[in-house]
């Protein structure tokens, strides 16, 4: 009887009940903010894409749009220009609040980037809106620093889950993206709640997420898994090229063009030149049609993934705003399609694996991407999706698109690395 009573501490369970109720309420509120803002943003983004396709001459105003975005950020948004990396820094060190103006600035500038033809994504915008809006509730509630950290994490999950319609992946992404090799379970309740509520709110407001054809009836054999493992190496290499090229472009443009408003002018002119050189507009914006074609044999050219890498690196590296994730989906799906076509393998399987595996390594979030792959393509492909994400994650090394990620556990002990240091310190110094 004494043993049972010592193991069952009533006070402990009362505290846990309070913790659960508190974070379900706060996570739900964050989810409402993230879901509603993501819905408004996605509607605006659809309008921008449709308008650009209807008025193709808008592309020629991309340098001017970039100059406006650069000037606005240099004038009003210097403290939020770090974007996702700023959010990660604030989560690691929650002493300072995330400025509220991050949400409107990133939303307007991303819509402008897409309206005039920049190659960018949408996840960065949704995550930044979710994080900054979540931060608004911290001050009036007088939350402790630890609670502010968890609120920001739930904002990241809410924005991610809402914008892609993948609530489980959104939950894990908010827990996993902070550090390489570590998941923060202490925020699992608010991150799960915010991601689920955000997705429900976004759908209730009329958002229908894009659906991709999934491979059905494919036998998972040792031979197929061998090829998936080899493809994972290619996916990791592609993400590494994307990350390093984007960072290199950003560094080069800052060195060559000192005024912040002048850098997107150069990037916009390069995007126009690249479009003329390629002869089509497949690589502008989100490239959703290209992603969809990647699931059919012969739907994309073999070098489509390289062109999307270049278009997106130039766009984001020169100072335009938006996310990296949807372009990474396009890079991975088109590379998987080319790999399968070349070897006579099931195109749909490899496009689906590449869709999430390139993002898994670029963001160092393999578990979130495994969940995303299952949510998008079904549990039938769970094993090849997991294999592709894991191999790609390992191959990419200690590199990635989020330089504020902290290195918690090196991908291999022989590789080493300074535990607790951000990834930016793992990069060669210029």
CSV table of C-alpha atoms in Angstrom, one decimal:
chain,number,residue,atom,x,y,z
A,1,UNK,CA,0.0,0.0,0.0
A,2,UNK,CA,2.9,2.3,0.8
A,3,UNK,CA,4.5,1.6,-2.5
A,4,UNK,CA,1.3,2.4,-4.4
A,5,UNK,CA,0.7,5.7,-2.6
A,6,UNK,CA,4.3,6.8,-3.1
A,7,UNK,CA,4.0,6.1,-6.8
A,8,UNK,CA,0.7,7.9,-7.2
A,9,UNK,CA,1.4,11.5,-6.2
A,10,UNK,CA,-1.9,13.4,-6.4
A,11,UNK,CA,-0.2,16.8,-6.6
A,12,UNK,CA,1.8,15.7,-9.6
A,13,UNK,CA,-1.3,14.7,-11.6
A,14,UNK,CA,-3.1,17.9,-10.7
A,15,UNK,CA,-0.2,19.9,-12.1
A,16,UNK,CA,-0.2,17.7,-15.2
A,17,UNK,CA,-4.0,18.2,-15.6
A,18,UNK,CA,-3.5,22.0,-15.3
A,19,UNK,CA,-0.6,21.8,-17.8
A,20,UNK,CA,-2.7,19.9,-20.3
A,21,UNK,CA,-5.7,22.2,-20.0
A,22,UNK,CA,-3.5,25.4,-20.2
A,23,UNK,CA,-1.7,24.3,-23.3
A,24,UNK,CA,-4.8,23.0,-25.1
A,25,UNK,CA,-6.4,26.4,-24.6
A,26,UNK,CA,-3.3,28.4,-25.6
A,27,UNK,CA,-2.5,26.0,-28.5
A,28,UNK,CA,-6.1,26.3,-29.8
A,29,UNK,CA,-5.8,30.1,-29.8
A,30,UNK,CA,-2.5,30.0,-31.6
A,31,UNK,CA,-4.1,27.6,-34.1
A,32,UNK,CA,-7.0,29.9,-34.8
A,33,UNK,CA,-4.5,32.8,-35.5
A,34,UNK,CA,-2.3,30.6,-37.6
A,35,UNK,CA,-5.1,29.0,-39.6
A,36,UNK,CA,-7.0,32.1,-40.3
A,37,UNK,CA,-3.9,34.1,-41.4
A,38,UNK,CA,-2.7,31.2,-43.5
A,39,UNK,CA,-6.1,31.0,-45.2
A,40,UNK,CA,-6.0,34.7,-46.1
A,41,UNK,CA,-2.5,34.3,-47.3
A,42,UNK,CA,-3.2,31.3,-49.5
A,43,UNK,CA,-6.2,33.0,-51.0
A,44,UNK,CA,-4.0,36.0,-51.8
A,45,UNK,CA,-1.3,33.7,-53.2
A,46,UNK,CA,-3.8,32.0,-55.5
A,47,UNK,CA,-4.9,35.4,-56.8
A,48,UNK,CA,-1.3,36.5,-57.4
A,49,UNK,CA,-0.5,33.3,-59.3
A,50,UNK,CA,-3.7,33.5,-61.4
A,51,UNK,CA,-3.0,37.1,-62.2
A,52,UNK,CA,0.5,36.5,-63.2
A,53,UNK,CA,-0.5,33.7,-65.5
A,54,UNK,CA,-3.2,35.9,-67.0
A,55,UNK,CA,-0.9,38.9,-67.4
A,56,UNK,CA,2.5,37.4,-68.4
A,57,UNK,CA,4.0,40.9,-68.9
A,58,UNK,CA,4.1,41.3,-65.1
A,59,UNK,CA,7.3,39.3,-65.1
A,60,UNK,CA,9.2,42.3,-66.6
A,61,UNK,CA,8.3,44.4,-63.5
A,62,UNK,CA,9.9,41.8,-61.1
A,63,UNK,CA,13.1,43.9,-60.6
A,64,UNK,CA,10.9,47.0,-59.6
A,65,UNK,CA,8.8,44.8,-57.3
A,66,UNK,CA,12.1,43.5,-55.7
A,67,UNK,CA,13.3,47.0,-55.2
A,68,UNK,CA,10.1,47.9,-53.4
A,69,UNK,CA,10.4,44.8,-51.2
A,70,UNK,CA,14.0,45.6,-50.4
A,71,UNK,CA,13.3,49.2,-49.6
A,72,UNK,CA,10.3,48.3,-47.4
A,73,UNK,CA,12.4,45.9,-45.4
A,74,UNK,CA,15.3,48.2,-45.1
A,75,UNK,CA,13.0,51.0,-43.9
A,76,UNK,CA,10.5,49.2,-41.7
A,77,UNK,CA,11.7,45.6,-41.3
A,78,UNK,CA,15.3,45.5,-40.4
A,79,UNK,CA,14.5,43.7,-37.1
A,80,UNK,CA,12.4,41.0,-38.9
A,81,UNK,CA,14.5,40.4,-42.0
A,82,UNK,CA,16.0,37.2,-40.5
A,83,UNK,CA,12.6,35.5,-41.1
A,84,UNK,CA,12.6,31.8,-40.1
A,85,UNK,CA,16.1,32.1,-38.6
A,86,UNK,CA,14.9,35.0,-36.4
A,87,UNK,CA,12.1,32.8,-35.1
A,88,UNK,CA,14.5,30.0,-34.3
A,89,UNK,CA,16.8,32.4,-32.5
A,90,UNK,CA,13.9,33.7,-30.4
A,91,UNK,CA,12.8,30.2,-29.5
A,92,UNK,CA,16.3,29.3,-28.4
A,93,UNK,CA,16.5,32.6,-26.5
A,94,UNK,CA,13.0,33.8,-25.7
A,95,UNK,CA,14.0,36.9,-23.8
A,96,UNK,CA,12.9,39.2,-26.6
A,97,UNK,CA,9.5,39.1,-28.4
A,98,UNK,CA,9.1,38.6,-32.1
A,99,UNK,CA,8.0,41.9,-33.6
A,100,UNK,CA,4.3,41.8,-34.7
A,101,UNK,CA,5.0,43.5,-38.0
A,102,UNK,CA,6.8,40.3,-39.2
A,103,UNK,CA,3.4,38.9,-40.2
A,104,UNK,CA,2.1,41.7,-42.5
A,105,UNK,CA,5.5,42.4,-44.0
A,106,UNK,CA,6.3,38.8,-45.0
A,107,UNK,CA,2.7,38.2,-46.3
A,108,UNK,CA,2.7,41.3,-48.5
A,109,UNK,CA,6.2,40.8,-49.8
A,110,UNK,CA,5.6,37.1,-50.6
A,111,UNK,CA,2.5,37.8,-52.5
A,112,UNK,CA,4.4,40.5,-54.4
A,113,UNK,CA,7.2,38.0,-55.2
A,114,UNK,CA,4.7,35.5,-56.7
A,115,UNK,CA,2.7,38.2,-58.5
A,116,UNK,CA,5.7,39.3,-60.5
A,117,UNK,CA,7.2,35.8,-61.1
A,118,UNK,CA,9.8,35.1,-58.4
A,119,UNK,CA,10.5,31.4,-57.7
A,120,UNK,CA,9.6,31.0,-54.0
A,121,UNK,CA,7.5,29.0,-51.7
A,122,UNK,CA,4.9,29.7,-49.0
A,123,UNK,CA,5.9,27.7,-45.9
A,124,UNK,CA,8.3,30.5,-44.7
A,125,UNK,CA,5.5,33.0,-44.8
A,126,UNK,CA,3.0,30.8,-43.0
A,127,UNK,CA,5.5,29.9,-40.3
A,128,UNK,CA,6.6,33.5,-39.8
A,129,UNK,CA,3.0,34.6,-39.6
A,130,UNK,CA,2.1,31.9,-37.1
A,131,UNK,CA,5.1,32.6,-35.0
A,132,UNK,CA,4.8,36.4,-34.9
A,133,UNK,CA,1.0,36.3,-34.3
A,134,UNK,CA,1.5,33.7,-31.6
A,135,UNK,CA,4.0,36.0,-29.9
A,136,UNK,CA,1.3,38.7,-29.6
A,137,UNK,CA,-0.5,36.7,-26.9
A,138,UNK,CA,2.6,36.4,-24.7
A,139,UNK,CA,2.8,40.0,-23.5
A,140,UNK,CA,-0.9,40.5,-22.4
A,141,UNK,CA,-0.8,37.1,-20.7
A,142,UNK,CA,2.6,37.9,-19.0
A,143,UNK,CA,4.0,34.5,-19.9
A,144,UNK,CA,7.3,33.3,-18.5
A,145,UNK,CA,10.2,33.0,-20.9
A,146,UNK,CA,9.8,29.2,-21.0
A,147,UNK,CA,6.1,29.6,-21.9
A,148,UNK,CA,6.9,32.2,-24.6
A,149,UNK,CA,9.2,29.6,-26.2
A,150,UNK,CA,6.5,27.0,-26.3
A,151,UNK,CA,4.0,29.6,-27.7
A,152,UNK,CA,6.4,30.4,-30.5
A,153,UNK,CA,7.0,26.7,-31.2
A,154,UNK,CA,3.2,26.1,-31.4
A,155,UNK,CA,3.0,29.1,-33.9
A,156,UNK,CA,5.5,27.4,-36.1
A,157,UNK,CA,3.6,24.1,-36.0
A,158,UNK,CA,0.3,25.9,-36.6
A,159,UNK,CA,1.5,27.8,-39.6
A,160,UNK,CA,3.1,24.7,-41.1
A,161,UNK,CA,0.2,22.4,-40.5
A,162,UNK,CA,-2.3,24.9,-41.9
A,163,UNK,CA,-0.5,25.9,-45.0
A,164,UNK,CA,0.1,22.3,-46.2
A,165,UNK,CA,-2.9,20.5,-44.7
A,166,UNK,CA,-0.6,18.1,-42.8
A,167,UNK,CA,-1.3,18.5,-39.0
A,168,UNK,CA,0.9,15.6,-37.9
A,169,UNK,CA,3.8,16.8,-39.9
A,170,UNK,CA,3.2,20.4,-38.6
A,171,UNK,CA,3.3,19.2,-35.0
A,172,UNK,CA,6.6,17.3,-35.5
A,173,UNK,CA,8.1,20.1,-37.6
A,174,UNK,CA,7.7,22.6,-34.7
A,175,UNK,CA,9.3,20.1,-32.3
A,176,UNK,CA,12.1,19.0,-34.6
A,177,UNK,CA,13.3,22.1,-36.6
A,178,UNK,CA,15.0,23.8,-33.6
A,179,UNK,CA,17.9,21.5,-33.4
A,180,UNK,CA,19.7,18.9,-35.5
A,181,UNK,CA,19.2,15.6,-33.8
A,182,UNK,CA,16.8,16.5,-31.0
A,183,UNK,CA,13.0,16.7,-30.6
A,184,UNK,CA,11.5,18.9,-27.8
A,185,UNK,CA,8.7,16.8,-26.3
A,186,UNK,CA,7.9,19.4,-23.7
A,187,UNK,CA,5.9,21.4,-26.3
A,188,UNK,CA,4.1,18.4,-27.8
A,189,UNK,CA,0.7,19.4,-26.5
A,190,UNK,CA,0.6,23.0,-27.8
A,191,UNK,CA,2.3,22.1,-31.1
A,192,UNK,CA,-0.2,19.3,-31.7
A,193,UNK,CA,-3.1,21.4,-30.8
A,194,UNK,CA,-2.0,24.5,-32.8
A,195,UNK,CA,-1.3,22.3,-35.9
A,196,UNK,CA,-4.6,20.5,-35.8
A,197,UNK,CA,-6.7,23.6,-35.0
A,198,UNK,CA,-4.8,25.6,-37.6
A,199,UNK,CA,-5.5,23.0,-40.3
A,200,UNK,CA,-9.2,22.8,-39.3
A,201,UNK,CA,-9.6,26.5,-39.4
A,202,UNK,CA,-7.9,26.9,-42.7
A,203,UNK,CA,-10.1,24.2,-44.2
A,204,UNK,CA,-13.2,25.7,-42.7
A,205,UNK,CA,-12.4,29.0,-44.4
A,206,UNK,CA,-12.6,27.3,-47.8
A,207,UNK,CA,-9.0,26.3,-48.5
A,208,UNK,CA,-8.5,23.1,-50.5
A,209,UNK,CA,-5.0,21.8,-50.6
A,210,UNK,CA,-3.4,20.6,-53.8
A,211,UNK,CA,-3.6,16.8,-54.2
A,212,UNK,CA,-1.0,14.8,-56.0
A,213,UNK,CA,-1.4,11.4,-57.6
A,214,UNK,CA,0.0,8.7,-55.3
A,215,UNK,CA,1.3,5.3,-56.4
A,216,UNK,CA,-1.1,2.5,-55.6
A,217,UNK,CA,-0.6,-1.2,-55.7
A,218,UNK,CA,3.2,-1.0,-55.8
A,219,UNK,CA,5.0,-4.0,-54.2
A,220,UNK,CA,7.6,-3.0,-51.7
A,221,UNK,CA,10.5,-5.3,-52.5
A,222,UNK,CA,14.2,-5.4,-51.5
A,223,UNK,CA,15.1,-4.3,-55.0
A,224,UNK,CA,12.8,-1.3,-54.9
A,225,UNK,CA,14.2,-0.3,-51.5
A,226,UNK,CA,17.8,-0.6,-52.8
A,227,UNK,CA,16.9,1.9,-55.6
A,228,UNK,CA,15.1,4.2,-53.1
A,229,UNK,CA,18.3,4.2,-51.0
A,230,UNK,CA,20.4,5.2,-54.0
A,231,UNK,CA,17.9,7.9,-54.9
A,232,UNK,CA,18.1,9.1,-51.3
A,233,UNK,CA,21.8,9.9,-52.0
A,234,UNK,CA,20.8,12.0,-55.0
A,235,UNK,CA,18.1,13.8,-53.0
A,236,UNK,CA,20.6,14.6,-50.2
A,237,UNK,CA,23.0,16.0,-52.8
A,238,UNK,CA,20.3,18.1,-54.4
A,239,UNK,CA,19.3,19.6,-51.1
A,240,UNK,CA,23.0,20.3,-50.3
A,241,UNK,CA,23.4,22.1,-53.7
A,242,UNK,CA,20.3,24.1,-53.1
A,243,UNK,CA,21.2,25.2,-49.6
A,244,UNK,CA,24.8,26.1,-50.5
A,245,UNK,CA,23.9,27.9,-53.7
A,246,UNK,CA,21.2,30.0,-52.0
A,247,UNK,CA,23.6,31.0,-49.3
A,248,UNK,CA,26.3,31.7,-51.8
A,249,UNK,CA,24.1,33.9,-54.0
A,250,UNK,CA,23.0,35.8,-50.9
A,251,UNK,CA,26.6,36.4,-49.9
A,252,UNK,CA,27.7,37.4,-53.4
A,253,UNK,CA,24.9,39.8,-53.9
A,254,UNK,CA,25.5,41.5,-50.5
A,255,UNK,CA,29.2,41.9,-51.5
A,256,UNK,CA,28.4,43.3,-54.9
A,257,UNK,CA,25.4,45.4,-54.2
A,258,UNK,CA,25.4,47.4,-51.0
A,259,UNK,CA,21.9,49.0,-50.9
A,260,UNK,CA,19.4,46.4,-49.8
A,261,UNK,CA,16.8,47.6,-52.3
A,262,UNK,CA,19.3,47.1,-55.2
A,263,UNK,CA,19.9,43.4,-54.6
A,264,UNK,CA,16.4,42.2,-55.7
A,265,UNK,CA,16.8,44.3,-58.9
A,266,UNK,CA,19.8,42.2,-59.8
A,267,UNK,CA,18.0,39.0,-58.9
A,268,UNK,CA,14.8,40.0,-60.8
A,269,UNK,CA,16.8,40.8,-63.9
A,270,UNK,CA,18.5,37.4,-63.7
A,271,UNK,CA,15.2,35.6,-63.3
A,272,UNK,CA,13.9,37.3,-66.4
A,273,UNK,CA,17.1,36.4,-68.3
A,274,UNK,CA,16.8,32.8,-67.1
A,275,UNK,CA,13.2,32.6,-68.2
A,276,UNK,CA,14.1,33.8,-71.7
A,277,UNK,CA,17.0,31.3,-71.9
A,278,UNK,CA,14.8,28.4,-70.8
A,279,UNK,CA,12.0,29.3,-73.1
A,280,UNK,CA,9.1,28.6,-70.7
A,281,UNK,CA,7.7,29.8,-67.3
A,282,UNK,CA,7.6,26.4,-65.5
A,283,UNK,CA,10.1,27.5,-62.9
A,284,UNK,CA,8.4,30.7,-61.7
A,285,UNK,CA,6.3,30.8,-58.6
A,286,UNK,CA,5.4,27.6,-56.8
A,287,UNK,CA,5.8,25.4,-59.9
A,288,UNK,CA,2.8,23.3,-58.8
A,289,UNK,CA,2.0,22.2,-62.4
A,290,UNK,CA,5.6,20.9,-62.7
A,291,UNK,CA,5.2,19.0,-59.5
A,292,UNK,CA,2.0,17.3,-60.7
A,293,UNK,CA,3.6,16.4,-64.0
A,294,UNK,CA,6.5,14.8,-62.1
A,295,UNK,CA,4.2,11.9,-61.1
A,296,UNK,CA,3.6,10.8,-64.7
A,297,UNK,CA,6.3,9.2,-66.9
A,298,UNK,CA,8.0,11.7,-69.1
A,299,UNK,CA,6.1,14.6,-67.5
A,300,UNK,CA,9.3,16.7,-66.9
A,301,UNK,CA,12.7,17.0,-68.5
A,302,UNK,CA,15.6,15.3,-66.8
A,303,UNK,CA,17.2,18.6,-65.8
A,304,UNK,CA,14.1,20.3,-64.4
A,305,UNK,CA,15.3,19.9,-60.8
A,306,UNK,CA,18.5,21.8,-61.6
A,307,UNK,CA,16.6,24.7,-63.2
A,308,UNK,CA,14.3,25.0,-60.2
A,309,UNK,CA,17.3,25.0,-57.9
A,310,UNK,CA,18.9,27.9,-59.9
A,311,UNK,CA,15.7,29.9,-60.2
A,312,UNK,CA,14.9,29.6,-56.5
A,313,UNK,CA,18.4,30.3,-55.3
A,314,UNK,CA,18.6,33.5,-57.4
A,315,UNK,CA,15.1,34.6,-56.2
A,316,UNK,CA,15.6,34.0,-52.5
A,317,UNK,CA,19.3,34.7,-52.4
A,318,UNK,CA,18.9,38.2,-53.9
A,319,UNK,CA,16.3,39.2,-51.2
A,320,UNK,CA,12.9,38.3,-52.5
A,321,UNK,CA,10.6,36.8,-49.8
A,322,UNK,CA,8.8,33.5,-49.6
A,323,UNK,CA,9.6,30.0,-48.4
A,324,UNK,CA,11.9,27.3,-49.6
A,325,UNK,CA,9.7,24.3,-49.0
A,326,UNK,CA,7.4,24.1,-52.1
A,327,UNK,CA,10.4,24.7,-54.4
A,328,UNK,CA,12.1,21.9,-52.6
A,329,UNK,CA,9.0,19.8,-53.2
A,330,UNK,CA,9.4,20.6,-56.9
A,331,UNK,CA,13.1,19.9,-56.9
A,332,UNK,CA,12.6,16.5,-55.2
A,333,UNK,CA,9.6,15.4,-57.2
A,334,UNK,CA,11.2,16.2,-60.6
A,335,UNK,CA,14.5,14.6,-59.6
A,336,UNK,CA,12.7,11.5,-58.4
A,337,UNK,CA,10.8,11.4,-61.7
A,338,UNK,CA,14.0,11.7,-63.7
A,339,UNK,CA,15.7,9.0,-61.6
A,340,UNK,CA,12.8,6.6,-62.1
A,341,UNK,CA,12.3,7.3,-65.8
A,342,UNK,CA,16.0,6.7,-66.5
A,343,UNK,CA,16.0,3.3,-64.7
A,344,UNK,CA,12.5,2.1,-65.6
A,345,UNK,CA,11.2,2.3,-62.1
A,346,UNK,CA,7.7,3.4,-60.8
A,347,UNK,CA,7.7,7.1,-61.4
A,348,UNK,CA,5.0,7.9,-58.9
A,349,UNK,CA,6.9,6.2,-56.0
A,350,UNK,CA,10.1,8.1,-56.6
A,351,UNK,CA,8.4,11.4,-57.2
A,352,UNK,CA,6.6,11.0,-53.9
A,353,UNK,CA,9.8,10.0,-52.0
A,354,UNK,CA,11.7,12.9,-53.6
A,355,UNK,CA,8.9,15.3,-52.8
A,356,UNK,CA,9.6,15.0,-49.1
A,357,UNK,CA,13.2,13.7,-49.0
A,358,UNK,CA,14.9,16.8,-50.4
A,359,UNK,CA,13.0,18.9,-47.9
A,360,UNK,CA,13.9,16.5,-45.1
A,361,UNK,CA,17.6,17.0,-45.6
A,362,UNK,CA,17.5,20.7,-46.4
A,363,UNK,CA,15.5,21.5,-43.2
A,364,UNK,CA,17.1,18.7,-41.2
A,365,UNK,CA,13.6,17.4,-40.2
A,366,UNK,CA,13.4,13.8,-41.4
A,367,UNK,CA,10.7,12.7,-39.0
A,368,UNK,CA,8.4,15.6,-39.9
A,369,UNK,CA,8.9,14.8,-43.6
A,370,UNK,CA,8.1,11.1,-43.0
A,371,UNK,CA,4.8,12.1,-41.4
A,372,UNK,CA,4.1,14.5,-44.2
A,373,UNK,CA,4.8,11.9,-46.8
A,374,UNK,CA,2.4,9.5,-45.1
A,375,UNK,CA,-0.3,12.2,-44.8
A,376,UNK,CA,0.0,13.2,-48.4
A,377,UNK,CA,0.6,9.9,-50.2
A,378,UNK,CA,-0.7,7.2,-47.8
A,379,UNK,CA,0.8,4.6,-45.5
A,380,UNK,CA,1.3,2.2,-48.4
A,381,UNK,CA,4.5,4.2,-49.2
A,382,UNK,CA,5.6,4.7,-45.6
A,383,UNK,CA,8.7,2.5,-45.8
A,384,UNK,CA,10.2,3.9,-49.0
A,385,UNK,CA,9.4,7.4,-47.9
A,386,UNK,CA,11.1,6.9,-44.5
A,387,UNK,CA,14.1,5.3,-46.2
A,388,UNK,CA,14.5,8.2,-48.7
A,389,UNK,CA,14.2,10.8,-46.0
A,390,UNK,CA,16.7,9.1,-43.7
A,391,UNK,CA,19.3,8.6,-46.3
A,392,UNK,CA,18.9,12.1,-47.7
A,393,UNK,CA,19.1,13.6,-44.2
A,394,UNK,CA,22.4,11.8,-43.5
A,395,UNK,CA,24.0,12.6,-46.9
A,396,UNK,CA,23.4,16.4,-46.6
A,397,UNK,CA,25.7,16.7,-43.6
A,398,UNK,CA,25.6,19.6,-41.2
A,399,UNK,CA,24.2,22.0,-43.8
A,400,UNK,CA,20.7,23.3,-44.4
A,401,UNK,CA,18.4,26.2,-45.2
A,402,UNK,CA,18.0,27.3,-41.5
A,403,UNK,CA,21.3,28.5,-40.3
A,404,UNK,CA,20.0,29.2,-36.8
A,405,UNK,CA,19.3,25.6,-36.1
A,406,UNK,CA,21.5,24.3,-33.3
A,407,UNK,CA,23.6,21.2,-33.5
A,408,UNK,CA,22.4,19.0,-30.7
A,409,UNK,CA,23.5,15.5,-31.9
A,410,UNK,CA,25.9,15.2,-34.8
A,411,UNK,CA,24.7,12.9,-37.6
A,412,UNK,CA,27.7,10.7,-36.9
A,413,UNK,CA,30.1,10.9,-34.0
A,414,UNK,CA,33.1,10.7,-36.3
A,415,UNK,CA,32.0,13.9,-38.0
A,416,UNK,CA,32.0,15.8,-34.8
A,417,UNK,CA,30.8,19.4,-34.5
A,418,UNK,CA,30.3,21.9,-31.7
A,419,UNK,CA,27.2,20.8,-29.8
A,420,UNK,CA,24.9,23.7,-29.2
A,421,UNK,CA,26.4,25.9,-31.9
A,422,UNK,CA,24.2,27.2,-34.8
A,423,UNK,CA,24.7,25.7,-38.2
A,424,UNK,CA,25.9,29.0,-39.5
A,425,UNK,CA,29.1,28.4,-37.5
A,426,UNK,CA,29.6,25.1,-39.3
A,427,UNK,CA,29.9,27.0,-42.6
A,428,UNK,CA,33.2,28.1,-44.1
A,429,UNK,CA,34.0,31.7,-43.1
A,430,UNK,CA,34.1,34.1,-46.0
